[in-house]
CSV table of C-alpha atoms in Angstrom, one decimal:
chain,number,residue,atom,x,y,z
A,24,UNK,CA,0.0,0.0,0.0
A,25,UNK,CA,2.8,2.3,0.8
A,26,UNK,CA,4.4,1.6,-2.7
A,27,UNK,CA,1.2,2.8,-3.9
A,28,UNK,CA,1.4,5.7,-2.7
A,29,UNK,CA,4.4,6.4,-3.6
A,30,UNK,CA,4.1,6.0,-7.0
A,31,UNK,CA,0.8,8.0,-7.5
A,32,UNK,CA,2.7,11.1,-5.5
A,33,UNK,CA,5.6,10.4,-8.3
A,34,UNK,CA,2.9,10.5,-11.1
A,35,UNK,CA,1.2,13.2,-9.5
A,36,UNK,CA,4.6,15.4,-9.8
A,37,UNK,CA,5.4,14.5,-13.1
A,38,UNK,CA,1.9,16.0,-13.7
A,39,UNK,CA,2.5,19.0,-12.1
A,40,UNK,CA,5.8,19.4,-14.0
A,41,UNK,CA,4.2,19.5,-17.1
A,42,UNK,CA,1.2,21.8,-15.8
A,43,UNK,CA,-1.6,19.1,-16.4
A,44,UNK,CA,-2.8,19.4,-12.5
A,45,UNK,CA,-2.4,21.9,-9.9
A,46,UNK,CA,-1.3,21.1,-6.6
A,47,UNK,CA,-3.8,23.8,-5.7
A,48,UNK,CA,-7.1,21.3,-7.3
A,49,UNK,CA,-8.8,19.8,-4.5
A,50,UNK,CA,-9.9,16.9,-7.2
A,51,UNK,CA,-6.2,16.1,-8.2
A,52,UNK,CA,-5.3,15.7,-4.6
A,53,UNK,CA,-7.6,13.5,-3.9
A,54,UNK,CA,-7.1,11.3,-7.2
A,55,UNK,CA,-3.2,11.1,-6.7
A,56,UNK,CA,-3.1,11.1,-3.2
A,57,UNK,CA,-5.8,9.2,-0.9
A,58,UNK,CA,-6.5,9.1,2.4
A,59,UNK,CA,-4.6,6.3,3.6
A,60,UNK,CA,-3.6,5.4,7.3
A,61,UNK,CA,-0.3,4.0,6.8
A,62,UNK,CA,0.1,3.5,10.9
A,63,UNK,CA,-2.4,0.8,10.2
A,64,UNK,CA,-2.7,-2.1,7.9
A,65,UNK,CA,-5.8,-3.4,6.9
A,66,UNK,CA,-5.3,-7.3,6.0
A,67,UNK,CA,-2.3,-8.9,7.6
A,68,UNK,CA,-1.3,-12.4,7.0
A,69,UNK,CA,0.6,-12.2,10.5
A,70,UNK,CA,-2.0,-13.2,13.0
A,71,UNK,CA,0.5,-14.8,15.1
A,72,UNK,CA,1.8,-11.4,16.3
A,73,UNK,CA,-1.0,-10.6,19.1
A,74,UNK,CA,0.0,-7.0,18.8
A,75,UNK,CA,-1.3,-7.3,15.1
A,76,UNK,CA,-4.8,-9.0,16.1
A,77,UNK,CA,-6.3,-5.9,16.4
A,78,UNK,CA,-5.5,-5.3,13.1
A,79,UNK,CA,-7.8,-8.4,11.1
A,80,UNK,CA,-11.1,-7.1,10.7
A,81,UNK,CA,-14.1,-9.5,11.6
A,82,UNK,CA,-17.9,-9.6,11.3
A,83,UNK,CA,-17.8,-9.0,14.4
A,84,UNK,CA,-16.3,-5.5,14.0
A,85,UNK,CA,-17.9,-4.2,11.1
A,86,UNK,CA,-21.5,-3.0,11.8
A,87,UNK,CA,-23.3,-3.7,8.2
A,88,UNK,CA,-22.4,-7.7,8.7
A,89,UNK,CA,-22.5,-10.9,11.3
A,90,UNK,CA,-21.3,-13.6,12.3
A,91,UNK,CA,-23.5,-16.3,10.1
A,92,UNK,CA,-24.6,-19.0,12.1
A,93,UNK,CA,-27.1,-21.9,11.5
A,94,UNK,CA,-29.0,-21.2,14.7
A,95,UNK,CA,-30.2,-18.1,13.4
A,96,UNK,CA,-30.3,-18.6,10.0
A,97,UNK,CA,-33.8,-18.3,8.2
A,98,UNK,CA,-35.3,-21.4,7.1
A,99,UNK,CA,-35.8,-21.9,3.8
A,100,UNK,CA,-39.2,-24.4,2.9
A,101,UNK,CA,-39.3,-26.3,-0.2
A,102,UNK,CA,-42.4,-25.5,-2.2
A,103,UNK,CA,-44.3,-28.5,-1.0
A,104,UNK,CA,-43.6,-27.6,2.1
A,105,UNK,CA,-44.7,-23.9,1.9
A,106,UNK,CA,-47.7,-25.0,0.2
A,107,UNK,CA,-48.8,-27.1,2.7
A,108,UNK,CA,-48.1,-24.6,4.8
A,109,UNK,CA,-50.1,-21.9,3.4
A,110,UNK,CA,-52.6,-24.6,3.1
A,111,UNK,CA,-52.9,-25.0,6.7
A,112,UNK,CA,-53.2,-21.5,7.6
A,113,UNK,CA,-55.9,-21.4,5.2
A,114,UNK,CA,-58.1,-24.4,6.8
A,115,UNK,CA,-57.0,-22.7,10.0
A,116,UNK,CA,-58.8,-19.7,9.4
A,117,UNK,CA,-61.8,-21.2,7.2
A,118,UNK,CA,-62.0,-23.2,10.4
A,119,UNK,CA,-62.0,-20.8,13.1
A,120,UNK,CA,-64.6,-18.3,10.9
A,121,UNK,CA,-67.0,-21.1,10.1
A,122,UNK,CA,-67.4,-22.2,13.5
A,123,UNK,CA,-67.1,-19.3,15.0
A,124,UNK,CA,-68.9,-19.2,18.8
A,125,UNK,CA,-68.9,-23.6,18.9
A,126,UNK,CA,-66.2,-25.7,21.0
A,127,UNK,CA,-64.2,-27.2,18.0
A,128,UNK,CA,-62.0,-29.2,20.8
A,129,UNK,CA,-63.6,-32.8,21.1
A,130,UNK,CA,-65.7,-33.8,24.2
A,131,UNK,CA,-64.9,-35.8,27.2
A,132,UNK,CA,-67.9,-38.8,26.8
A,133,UNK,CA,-67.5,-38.8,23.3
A,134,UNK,CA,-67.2,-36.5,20.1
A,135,UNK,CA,-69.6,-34.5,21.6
A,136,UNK,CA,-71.0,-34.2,24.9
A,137,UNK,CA,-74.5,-34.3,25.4
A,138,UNK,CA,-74.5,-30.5,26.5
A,139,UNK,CA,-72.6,-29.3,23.7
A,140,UNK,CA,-74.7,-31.5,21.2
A,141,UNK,CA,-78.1,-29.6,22.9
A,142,UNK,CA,-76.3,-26.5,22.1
A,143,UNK,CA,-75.4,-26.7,18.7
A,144,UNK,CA,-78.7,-27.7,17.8
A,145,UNK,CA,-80.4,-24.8,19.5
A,146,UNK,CA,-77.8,-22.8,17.5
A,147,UNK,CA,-79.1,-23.9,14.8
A,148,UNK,CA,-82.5,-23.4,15.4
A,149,UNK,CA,-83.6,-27.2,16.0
A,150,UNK,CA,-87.3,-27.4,17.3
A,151,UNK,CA,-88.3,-29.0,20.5
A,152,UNK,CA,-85.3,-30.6,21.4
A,153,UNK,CA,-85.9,-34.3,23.3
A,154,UNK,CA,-83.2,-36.1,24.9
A,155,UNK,CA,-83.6,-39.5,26.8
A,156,UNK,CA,-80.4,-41.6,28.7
A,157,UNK,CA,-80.3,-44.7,28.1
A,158,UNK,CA,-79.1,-47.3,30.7
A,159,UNK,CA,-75.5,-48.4,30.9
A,160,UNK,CA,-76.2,-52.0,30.5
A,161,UNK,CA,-77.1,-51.6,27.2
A,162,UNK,CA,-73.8,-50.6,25.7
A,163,UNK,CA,-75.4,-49.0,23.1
A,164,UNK,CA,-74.9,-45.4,23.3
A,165,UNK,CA,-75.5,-43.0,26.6
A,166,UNK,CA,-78.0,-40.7,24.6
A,167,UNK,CA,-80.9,-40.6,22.2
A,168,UNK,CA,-81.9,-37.3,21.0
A,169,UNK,CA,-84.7,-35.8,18.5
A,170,UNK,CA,-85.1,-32.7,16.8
A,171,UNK,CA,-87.6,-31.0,14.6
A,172,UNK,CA,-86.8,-29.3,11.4
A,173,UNK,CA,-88.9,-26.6,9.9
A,174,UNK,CA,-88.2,-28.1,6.1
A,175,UNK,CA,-86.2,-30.8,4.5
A,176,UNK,CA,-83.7,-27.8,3.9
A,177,UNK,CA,-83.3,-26.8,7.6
A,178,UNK,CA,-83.3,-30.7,8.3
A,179,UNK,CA,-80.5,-31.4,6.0
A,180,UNK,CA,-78.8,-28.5,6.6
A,181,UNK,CA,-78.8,-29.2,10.8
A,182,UNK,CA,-77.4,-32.7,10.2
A,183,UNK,CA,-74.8,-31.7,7.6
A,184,UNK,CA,-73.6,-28.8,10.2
A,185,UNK,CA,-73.6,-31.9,12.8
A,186,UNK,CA,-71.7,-33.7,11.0
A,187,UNK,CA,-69.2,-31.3,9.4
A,188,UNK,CA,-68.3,-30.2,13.2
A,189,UNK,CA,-68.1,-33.7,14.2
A,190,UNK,CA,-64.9,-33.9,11.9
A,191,UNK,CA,-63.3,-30.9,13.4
A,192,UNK,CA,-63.7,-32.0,16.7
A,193,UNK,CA,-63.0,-35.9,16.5
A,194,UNK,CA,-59.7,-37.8,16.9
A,195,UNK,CA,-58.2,-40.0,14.4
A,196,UNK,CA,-59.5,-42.8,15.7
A,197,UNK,CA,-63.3,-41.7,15.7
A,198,UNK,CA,-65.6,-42.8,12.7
A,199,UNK,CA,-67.0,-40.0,10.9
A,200,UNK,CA,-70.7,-41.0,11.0
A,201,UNK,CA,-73.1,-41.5,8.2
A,202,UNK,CA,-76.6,-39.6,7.7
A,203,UNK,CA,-79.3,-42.6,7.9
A,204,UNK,CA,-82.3,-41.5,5.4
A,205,UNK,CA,-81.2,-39.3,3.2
A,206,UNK,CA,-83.8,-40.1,0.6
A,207,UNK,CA,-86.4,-39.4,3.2
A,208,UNK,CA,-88.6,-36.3,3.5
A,209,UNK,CA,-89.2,-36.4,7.2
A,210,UNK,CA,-87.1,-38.5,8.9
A,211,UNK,CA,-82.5,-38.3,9.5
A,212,UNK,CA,-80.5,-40.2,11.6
A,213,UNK,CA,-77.1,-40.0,12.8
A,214,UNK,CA,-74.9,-42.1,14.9
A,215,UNK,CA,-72.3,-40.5,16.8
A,216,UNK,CA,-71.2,-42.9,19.3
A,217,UNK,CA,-72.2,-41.6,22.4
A,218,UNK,CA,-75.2,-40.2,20.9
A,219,UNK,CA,-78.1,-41.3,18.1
A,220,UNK,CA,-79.4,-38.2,17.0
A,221,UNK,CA,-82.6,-38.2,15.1
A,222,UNK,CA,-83.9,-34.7,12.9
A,223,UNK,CA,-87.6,-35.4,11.7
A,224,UNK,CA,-90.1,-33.2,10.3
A,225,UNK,CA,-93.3,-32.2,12.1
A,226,UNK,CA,-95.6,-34.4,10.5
A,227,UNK,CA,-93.4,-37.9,11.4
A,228,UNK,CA,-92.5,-36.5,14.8
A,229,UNK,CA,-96.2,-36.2,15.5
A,230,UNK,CA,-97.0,-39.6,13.7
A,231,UNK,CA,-94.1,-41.7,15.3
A,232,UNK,CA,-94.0,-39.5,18.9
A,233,UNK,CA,-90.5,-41.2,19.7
A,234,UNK,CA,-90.5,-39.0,22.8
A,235,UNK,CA,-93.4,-41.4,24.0
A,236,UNK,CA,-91.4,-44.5,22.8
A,237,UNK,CA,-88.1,-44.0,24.3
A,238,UNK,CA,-89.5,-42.2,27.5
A,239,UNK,CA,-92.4,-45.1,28.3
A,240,UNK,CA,-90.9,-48.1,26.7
A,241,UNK,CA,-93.0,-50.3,23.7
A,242,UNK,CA,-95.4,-51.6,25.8
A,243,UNK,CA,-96.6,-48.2,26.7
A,244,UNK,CA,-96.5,-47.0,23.3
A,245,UNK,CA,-100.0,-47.2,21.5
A,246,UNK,CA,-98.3,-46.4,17.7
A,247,UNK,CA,-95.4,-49.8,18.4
A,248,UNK,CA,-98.3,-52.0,19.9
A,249,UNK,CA,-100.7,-51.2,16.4
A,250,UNK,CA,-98.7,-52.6,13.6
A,251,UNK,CA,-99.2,-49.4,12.3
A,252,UNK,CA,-95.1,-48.6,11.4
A,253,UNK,CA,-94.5,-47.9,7.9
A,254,UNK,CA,-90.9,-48.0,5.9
A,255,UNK,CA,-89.7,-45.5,7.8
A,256,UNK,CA,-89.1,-47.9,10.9
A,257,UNK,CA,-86.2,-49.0,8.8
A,258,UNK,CA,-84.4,-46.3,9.9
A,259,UNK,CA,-84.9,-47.3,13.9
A,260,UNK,CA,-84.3,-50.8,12.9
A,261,UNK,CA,-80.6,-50.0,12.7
A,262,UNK,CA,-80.7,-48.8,15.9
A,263,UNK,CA,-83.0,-51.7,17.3
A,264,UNK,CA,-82.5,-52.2,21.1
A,265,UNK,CA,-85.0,-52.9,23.9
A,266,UNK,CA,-86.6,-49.7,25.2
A,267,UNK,CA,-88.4,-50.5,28.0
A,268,UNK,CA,-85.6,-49.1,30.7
A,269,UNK,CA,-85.0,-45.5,28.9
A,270,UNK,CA,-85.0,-42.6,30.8
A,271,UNK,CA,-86.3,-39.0,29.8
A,272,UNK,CA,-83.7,-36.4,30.5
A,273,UNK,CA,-86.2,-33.3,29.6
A,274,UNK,CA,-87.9,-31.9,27.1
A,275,UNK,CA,-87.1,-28.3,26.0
């Protein structure tokens, strides 16, 4: 560096000689002769000297960098990976606005529990709500509830809602149940586990009064001792136990 200097300061004379700069310029001095510190070396292959060390300039000592290391470097997804990431937000968010004000974390007894069951379905404007416990020794399930619909629309749309929470709040390892009578106008059935949940229009709800069934037991029942049932008992037949020990819980 100091050779470096010397020579521009050479050429810079040999200039001046010849009158093609002026030592006066402030631009010529400042092309021929820069500001360098010659007390202090920038790079110096001599690191064994520790009176040099301060001389080797590190990351650490110039403010615009640092010191790369993997613990805080970025990381960098593939584009699978950010997709599926993005991907997740997304069903995050869909989640959380589409079920806004309901418990999406699964219940203690099952998928549901009975109270939050009773609540979506008020939320959803479900008519006369009817549950009945059924005993223990059945193994069967611990709840059988029924629900009225306004229309096959609000019917349909109640036990698609049911079940569409049902697989944001179950486990791996809990079916994802099926909706029993689809092709029928007044009568729905789901099984979830813990709870057989039945959606029926006004007109079967009145014919069938299940209430009356499941709170009495058959031999109480005038409709189950006639003979009377029509197809639609197919439905039940799934879900054939003995009803003679069920309980009412309440009717709302």
């Amino acid at each position: 560096m100091i050779s470096t200097t010397i020579r521009l300061s050479r050429i810079f004379r040999s200039l001046e000689s010849k009158g093609i700069v002026s030592s006066s310029s402030s631009n010529s001095r400042r092309i021929f002769n820069p500001p360098y510190n010659q007390n202090k070396r920038l790079f110096s292959d001599d690191q064994g000297d520790p009176k040099n060390q301060n001389l080797i300039p590190s990351a650490l000592k110039i403010g615009k960098y640092e010191i790369f290391r993997e613990d805080n470097a970025p990381v960098i997804l593939d584009v699978n990976e950010e997709r599926e990431r993005f991907q997740s937000i997304a069903e995050e968010e869909f989640i959380s606005s589409e079920f806004d004000g309901y418990n999406i974390q699964r219940g203690i007894t099952g998928v549901f529990d009975i109270e939050e069951l009773v609540d979506v379905l008020r939320k959803e404007n479900g008519v006369d709500i009817f549950v009945a416990s059924l005993p223990k020794q059945l193994q069967y399930a611990d709840y059988v509830v029924v629900v009225g619909g306004k229309s096959l629309k609000h019917m349909l749309g109640m036990a698609e809602f049911v079940r569409k929470l049902f697989k944001v709040k179950r486990h791996p390892n809990d079916l994802i149940p099926r909706l029993e009578g689809e092709d029928s106008k007044d009568w729905l059935a789901i099984d979830l586990g813990n709870i057989i949940l039945h959606i029926m229009s006004k007109k079967a709800r009145l014919n069938y009064d299940l209430e009356s069934l499941w709170s009495l037991g058959k031999d109480y029942d005038e409709l189950a001792n006639s003979g009377k049932l029509d197809p639609l008992e197919e439905i039940l037949k799934k879900h054939a136990i003995s009803l003679d020990d069920f309980q009412p819980l309440e009717r709302n």
